XYZ file of N, CA and C in Angstrom:
444
model
N 0.464 -1.436 0.032
C 0.193 0.099 0.059
C 1.105 1.316 0.336
N 2.092 0.927 0.345
C 2.452 2.386 0.635
C 3.557 2.554 -0.512
N 3.743 1.350 -1.408
C 3.913 2.214 -2.667
C 3.799 2.504 -3.968
N 2.050 2.553 -3.445
C 1.174 3.179 -4.327
C 1.104 4.824 -4.546
N 1.264 5.314 -3.053
C 1.582 6.989 -3.394
C 3.052 7.699 -3.719
N 3.746 6.328 -4.279
C 4.948 6.693 -4.797
C 5.250 6.563 -5.341
N 4.877 5.523 -6.445
C 4.298 4.892 -7.623
C 3.560 6.064 -8.245
N 2.572 6.606 -7.635
C 1.723 7.874 -8.457
C 2.272 9.476 -8.443
N 2.889 9.398 -7.644
C 4.097 10.383 -7.481
C 5.042 10.451 -8.504
N 5.867 9.293 -8.422
C 6.714 8.999 -9.938
C 6.363 9.807 -11.424
N 5.053 8.508 -11.290
C 4.537 9.002 -12.826
C 3.928 10.418 -12.884
N 3.641 11.449 -11.506
C 3.199 12.207 -11.869
C 4.531 13.985 -12.273
N 5.333 12.915 -11.603
C 6.614 13.640 -11.595
C 6.781 13.215 -13.459
N 6.679 11.727 -14.228
C 7.524 12.014 -15.241
C 6.048 12.382 -16.473
N 4.508 12.461 -15.780
C 3.933 13.482 -16.769
C 4.325 14.962 -17.295
N 4.661 15.179 -15.838
C 5.291 16.597 -16.002
C 5.754 17.142 -16.330
N 7.050 16.170 -16.468
C 8.162 16.228 -17.984
C 8.206 16.195 -19.195
N 7.481 15.671 -19.421
C 6.636 14.949 -20.819
C 6.088 16.056 -21.465
N 5.267 16.375 -20.629
C 4.731 17.967 -21.214
C 4.989 18.971 -21.275
N 5.887 19.083 -20.085
C 7.102 20.486 -20.025
C 7.852 19.982 -21.145
N 8.174 19.142 -21.941
C 8.979 19.512 -23.257
C 8.097 19.608 -24.112
N 6.858 18.909 -24.301
C 6.026 18.716 -25.471
C 5.845 20.916 -25.450
N 5.738 21.203 -24.359
C 5.417 22.830 -24.878
C 6.181 23.384 -24.939
N 7.480 22.976 -24.153
C 9.003 23.524 -25.085
C 8.621 23.342 -26.615
N 8.787 22.220 -26.676
C 9.155 22.289 -28.265
C 7.977 22.851 -28.897
N 6.442 22.489 -28.580
C 5.599 23.473 -29.129
C 5.996 25.028 -29.494
N 6.163 25.879 -27.945
C 6.419 27.050 -28.075
C 7.980 27.351 -29.034
N 8.999 26.524 -29.335
C 10.212 26.548 -29.873
C 10.096 27.185 -31.452
N 8.813 25.997 -31.459
C 7.869 25.780 -33.217
C 7.237 27.014 -33.716
N 6.471 27.691 -32.682
C 6.064 28.772 -32.492
C 6.863 29.749 -32.766
N 8.595 29.841 -32.460
C 8.864 31.261 -32.411
C 9.356 30.792 -33.741
N 9.806 29.683 -33.760
C 10.726 29.899 -35.477
C 9.121 30.208 -36.234
N 8.346 29.911 -36.047
C 7.362 30.105 -37.089
C 7.229 31.575 -37.682
N 7.107 32.079 -36.409
C 6.596 34.016 -36.498
C 8.018 34.306 -37.099
N 8.700 34.105 -36.767
C 10.156 34.755 -37.072
C 10.492 34.511 -38.211
N 10.219 32.981 -39.238
C 10.525 33.070 -40.516
C 9.156 33.695 -41.325
N 8.321 33.786 -40.678
C 7.098 33.976 -41.461
C 7.213 35.967 -41.549
N 7.900 36.499 -40.575
C 8.393 38.041 -40.306
C 9.428 38.009 -41.866
N 10.378 37.288 -41.689
C 11.183 37.369 -42.629
C 10.895 37.367 -43.714
N 10.131 35.832 -43.998
C 9.308 35.797 -45.936
C 8.563 37.397 -45.928
N 7.670 37.710 -45.213
C 7.151 38.927 -45.732
C 8.434 39.733 -45.810
N 9.223 40.396 -45.359
C 10.229 41.486 -45.578
C 10.848 41.140 -46.888
N 11.236 40.022 -47.374
C 12.198 39.287 -48.395
C 10.899 39.788 -49.233
N 9.781 39.321 -49.281
C 8.473 39.205 -50.771
C 7.969 41.018 -50.825
N 8.125 41.384 -49.254
C 7.975 43.362 -49.313
C 8.956 43.712 -50.297
N 10.254 43.483 -50.230
C 11.382 43.647 -50.916
C 11.489 43.573 -52.486
N 11.176 42.149 -52.802
C 10.972 41.486 -54.024
C 9.926 42.538 -54.711
N 8.679 43.077 -54.348
C 7.331 43.731 -54.977
C 8.192 44.967 -54.766
N 9.208 45.539 -54.120
C 9.265 47.183 -54.239
C 10.084 46.824 -55.525
N 11.207 45.686 -55.507
C 12.104 45.858 -56.334
C 11.613 45.657 -58.111
N 10.500 45.144 -58.169
C 9.808 44.880 -59.430
C 9.209 45.529 -59.390
N 9.009 46.796 -58.889
C 7.592 47.659 -58.615
C 6.406 47.056 -59.171
N 5.808 45.995 -58.228
C 4.361 45.438 -58.533
C 3.546 46.672 -58.090
N 2.098 46.396 -58.747
C 1.194 47.741 -58.333
C 0.703 48.051 -57.459
N 1.563 48.206 -56.142
C 0.649 48.239 -54.732
C 1.255 49.429 -54.532
N 0.011 49.792 -53.896
C 0.450 51.892 -53.275
C 1.356 51.821 -51.861
N 1.567 53.149 -52.114
C 1.985 53.473 -50.512
C 2.002 52.586 -49.248
N 0.570 52.410 -49.566
C -0.214 52.543 -48.051
C 0.020 50.891 -47.984
N -0.158 50.603 -49.069
C 0.130 48.660 -48.689
C 1.540 48.178 -48.439
N 2.291 48.876 -48.738
C 4.115 48.935 -48.023
C 4.208 49.137 -46.453
N 3.004 50.467 -46.409
C 3.276 50.899 -44.758
C 2.377 49.850 -44.372
N 1.782 49.323 -44.550
C 0.577 48.091 -43.605
C 1.296 46.447 -43.718
N 2.172 46.058 -44.250
C 3.247 44.938 -44.374
C 4.165 45.137 -43.285
N 4.930 46.596 -43.065
C 6.203 46.762 -42.369
C 5.405 46.876 -40.678
N 4.131 47.308 -40.886
C 3.208 47.146 -39.205
C 3.092 46.105 -39.254
N 2.308 45.334 -40.219
C 1.924 44.058 -39.638
C 2.841 43.467 -39.546
N 4.524 43.210 -39.991
C 5.769 42.709 -39.668
C 5.792 43.025 -38.435
N 5.818 44.242 -37.976
C 6.147 44.858 -36.292
C 5.395 43.814 -35.755
N 4.173 43.540 -35.690
C 3.112 43.005 -35.103
C 3.432 41.617 -34.613
N 4.112 40.881 -35.803
C 4.254 39.540 -35.823
C 5.772 39.130 -35.160
N 6.512 40.591 -35.308
C 8.182 40.389 -34.157
C 7.373 40.724 -33.040
N 6.211 41.616 -32.649
C 6.553 41.982 -31.056
C 5.628 40.229 -30.981
N 4.673 39.496 -31.396
C 4.117 38.463 -30.870
C 5.609 37.202 -31.008
N 6.776 37.177 -31.290
C 7.823 36.291 -31.094
C 8.362 36.783 -29.861
N 8.840 38.327 -29.601
C 9.354 38.592 -28.805
C 8.460 37.834 -27.349
N 7.190 37.621 -27.807
C 5.889 37.262 -26.393
C 6.365 36.065 -26.194
N 6.620 34.980 -27.379
C 6.923 33.484 -27.435
C 8.309 33.145 -26.507
N 9.190 34.298 -27.191
C 10.803 34.321 -26.136
C 10.457 34.478 -24.452
N 9.655 35.282 -24.373
C 9.401 35.518 -23.067
C 8.619 34.007 -22.178
N 7.928 33.607 -23.189
C 7.024 32.311 -22.508
C 8.263 31.125 -22.603
N 9.376 31.136 -23.798
C 10.001 29.790 -23.536
C 11.301 30.171 -21.970
N 11.837 31.459 -21.835
C 12.263 31.980 -21.091
C 11.966 31.949 -19.439
N 10.604 31.351 -19.338
C 9.832 31.410 -18.124
C 9.943 32.644 -17.606
N 9.409 34.000 -18.173
C 9.269 35.377 -17.136
C 8.416 35.633 -16.686
N 7.817 36.471 -16.342
C 6.811 36.657 -15.664
C 5.502 37.218 -16.811
N 4.794 36.150 -16.429
C 3.540 37.242 -17.620
C 3.171 38.455 -17.495
N 3.267 39.226 -18.473
C 2.732 40.687 -18.876
C 1.585 41.078 -19.737
N 0.670 41.832 -19.992
C 0.085 42.196 -20.295
C 0.932 43.434 -21.618
N 1.706 44.329 -20.985
C 2.342 45.256 -21.906
C 2.654 44.897 -23.080
N 3.037 43.571 -23.610
C 3.057 42.811 -24.818
C 1.949 42.939 -25.725
N 0.683 42.845 -25.408
C -0.524 42.609 -25.770
C -1.204 44.154 -26.072
N -0.678 45.100 -25.434
C -1.165 46.389 -25.310
C -0.276 47.321 -26.624
N 0.833 46.588 -26.357
C 1.777 47.333 -27.306
C 1.720 46.909 -29.078
N 1.400 45.438 -29.086
C 0.468 45.194 -30.058
C -1.273 45.652 -30.663
N -1.711 46.068 -29.799
C -2.958 46.348 -30.210
C -3.042 47.969 -30.571
N -1.722 49.009 -29.665
C -1.696 50.284 -29.913
C -0.866 50.367 -31.416
N -0.188 49.428 -32.013
C 0.459 49.275 -33.210
C -0.661 48.932 -34.146
N -1.601 48.151 -33.608
C -2.841 47.482 -35.018
C -3.719 49.083 -35.146
N -3.363 49.387 -34.318
C -4.571 50.672 -34.296
C -3.942 51.674 -35.090
N -3.078 52.071 -34.373
C -1.901 53.271 -35.063
C -2.070 52.656 -36.756
N -1.568 51.545 -36.929
C -1.900 50.947 -38.522
C -2.777 51.064 -39.016
N -4.059 51.075 -38.520
C -5.571 51.432 -38.950
C -5.550 52.294 -39.568
N -5.201 53.953 -38.065
C -5.294 55.063 -38.741
C -4.114 55.004 -39.751
N -3.157 55.062 -40.052
C -2.148 55.411 -40.947
C -2.705 54.787 -42.689
N -3.126 53.682 -42.256
C -4.046 53.210 -43.710
C -4.937 54.287 -44.177
N -5.794 54.306 -43.258
C -7.422 54.888 -44.033
C -6.978 56.024 -44.332
N -5.817 56.560 -43.511
C -5.264 58.558 -44.017
C -5.515 58.131 -44.974
N -4.255 57.129 -45.740
C -3.241 56.716 -46.874
C -4.648 56.987 -48.220
N -5.828 55.695 -47.381
C -7.112 55.839 -48.462
C -7.392 56.611 -49.295
N -8.154 57.586 -47.943
C -9.139 58.954 -47.903
C -8.151 59.736 -48.925
N -6.355 59.932 -48.769
C -6.127 61.127 -49.496
C -5.722 60.723 -50.920
N -5.862 59.031 -51.057
C -5.975 59.040 -52.706
C -6.790 58.215 -53.169
N -7.882 58.504 -52.229
C -9.489 58.484 -52.838
C -9.998 56.926 -52.500
N -9.664 56.193 -52.515
C -9.611 54.732 -52.320
C -11.544 54.874 -51.493
N -11.543 55.593 -50.347
C -12.393 55.809 -49.423
C -13.027 56.484 -49.447
N -14.767 56.502 -49.182
C -15.187 57.716 -48.986
C -15.009 58.275 -47.136
N -15.435 59.387 -47.353
C -14.639 60.708 -46.090
C -15.301 60.180 -45.011
N -16.442 60.270 -45.161
C -17.223 59.001 -44.098
C -17.089 58.044 -43.394
N -16.983 57.488 -44.127
C -16.360 56.055 -43.653
C -14.796 55.839 -43.163
N -14.357 56.527 -43.567
C -12.816 56.361 -43.226
C -12.608 57.510 -42.145
N -13.474 58.357 -41.629
C -13.509 59.398 -39.932
C -14.075 57.818 -39.462
N -15.051 57.410 -39.680
C -15.587 56.740 -38.824
C -15.021 55.565 -38.102
N -13.902 55.106 -39.006
C -12.556 53.995 -38.885
C -11.656 55.178 -38.230
N -10.788 55.871 -38.482
C -10.066 56.673 -38.204
C -10.288 56.848 -36.361
N -11.709 57.351 -36.188
C -12.110 58.101 -34.644
C -12.402 56.462 -34.102
N -12.519 55.276 -34.510
C -12.957 54.166 -33.841
C -11.389 53.582 -32.999
N -10.309 53.813 -34.367
C -9.037 53.260 -34.124
C -8.490 54.017 -32.569
N -8.109 55.385 -32.898
C -8.232 56.496 -32.047
C -8.891 56.419 -30.991
N -10.051 56.444 -30.894
C -10.568 55.394 -29.152
C -9.880 54.160 -29.046
N -9.574 53.204 -30.166
C -9.627 52.238 -29.197
C -7.677 52.382 -28.472
N -7.038 53.101 -29.144
C -5.674 53.980 -28.754
C -5.800 54.374 -27.556
N -6.857 55.264 -27.078
C -7.056 56.158 -26.153
C -7.160 55.054 -24.895
N -7.846 53.524 -25.294
C -8.494 53.046 -24.095
C -7.113 52.096 -24.118
N -6.574 51.710 -24.745
C -5.314 51.167 -24.632
C -4.180 52.052 -23.424
N -3.888 52.966 -23.857
C -2.910 53.865 -23.654
C -3.437 54.620 -21.997
N -5.086 54.015 -21.617
C -5.453 54.012 -20.307
C -5.099 52.792 -19.394
N -5.102 51.888 -20.550
C -5.229 50.510 -19.696
C -4.040 49.933 -19.091
N -2.705 50.680 -20.199
C -1.314 50.546 -20.241
C -1.036 51.190 -18.781
N -1.890 52.815 -18.719
C -1.193 53.391 -17.872
C -1.613 53.205 -16.118
N -3.140 52.503 -16.146
C -3.323 51.592 -14.882
C -2.834 50.325 -14.924
N -2.278 49.533 -15.650
C -1.920 48.369 -15.289
C -0.508 48.380 -14.658
N 0.758 49.147 -15.545
C 1.635 49.997 -15.126
C 1.719 50.794 -13.660
N 0.468 51.280 -13.016
C -0.051 51.762 -11.691
C 0.234 50.915 -10.897
N -0.650 50.208 -11.101
C -1.251 49.122 -10.526
C 0.244 48.063 -10.205
N 1.196 47.667 -10.810
C 2.368 46.793 -10.667
C 3.450 48.431 -10.790
N 3.543 49.191 -10.098
C 3.777 50.144 -9.137
C 5.411 50.381 -10.466
N 4.807 50.995 -11.517
C 6.055 50.988 -12.212
C 5.733 52.097 -13.498
N 5.219 53.323 -12.671
C 5.068 54.421 -13.910
C 5.529 55.021 -12.803
């Protein structure tokens, strides 16, 4: 009877080791996948630019900002691999980058007449409001963690 709890403890230990290894394998795969995607996107963007593909300037800005978002996700995966403490900051950064991307792209589309002015203004206001909410969230989160 005394061996049963001991064997259960060993089994639990082995299970935890196996799942920990699987988790690390998945995280490393995701890290390589995200950074590979970012590299491929940069190469594709440069090739498009060199060969003068029919893209507007707003397309290039949009792609570069999307690459920035992917790189920030990569950095978050690296934090997970290194077992760093969880933080909302990277996700707030990603939200701000995505919203600023939306504002810039919409302004460019409005400037070249791809979008109706009213639709563009509504989209810019929505993204601006989202940026405001994210910045207030960042401030409150930092204040709670005593980093402001």
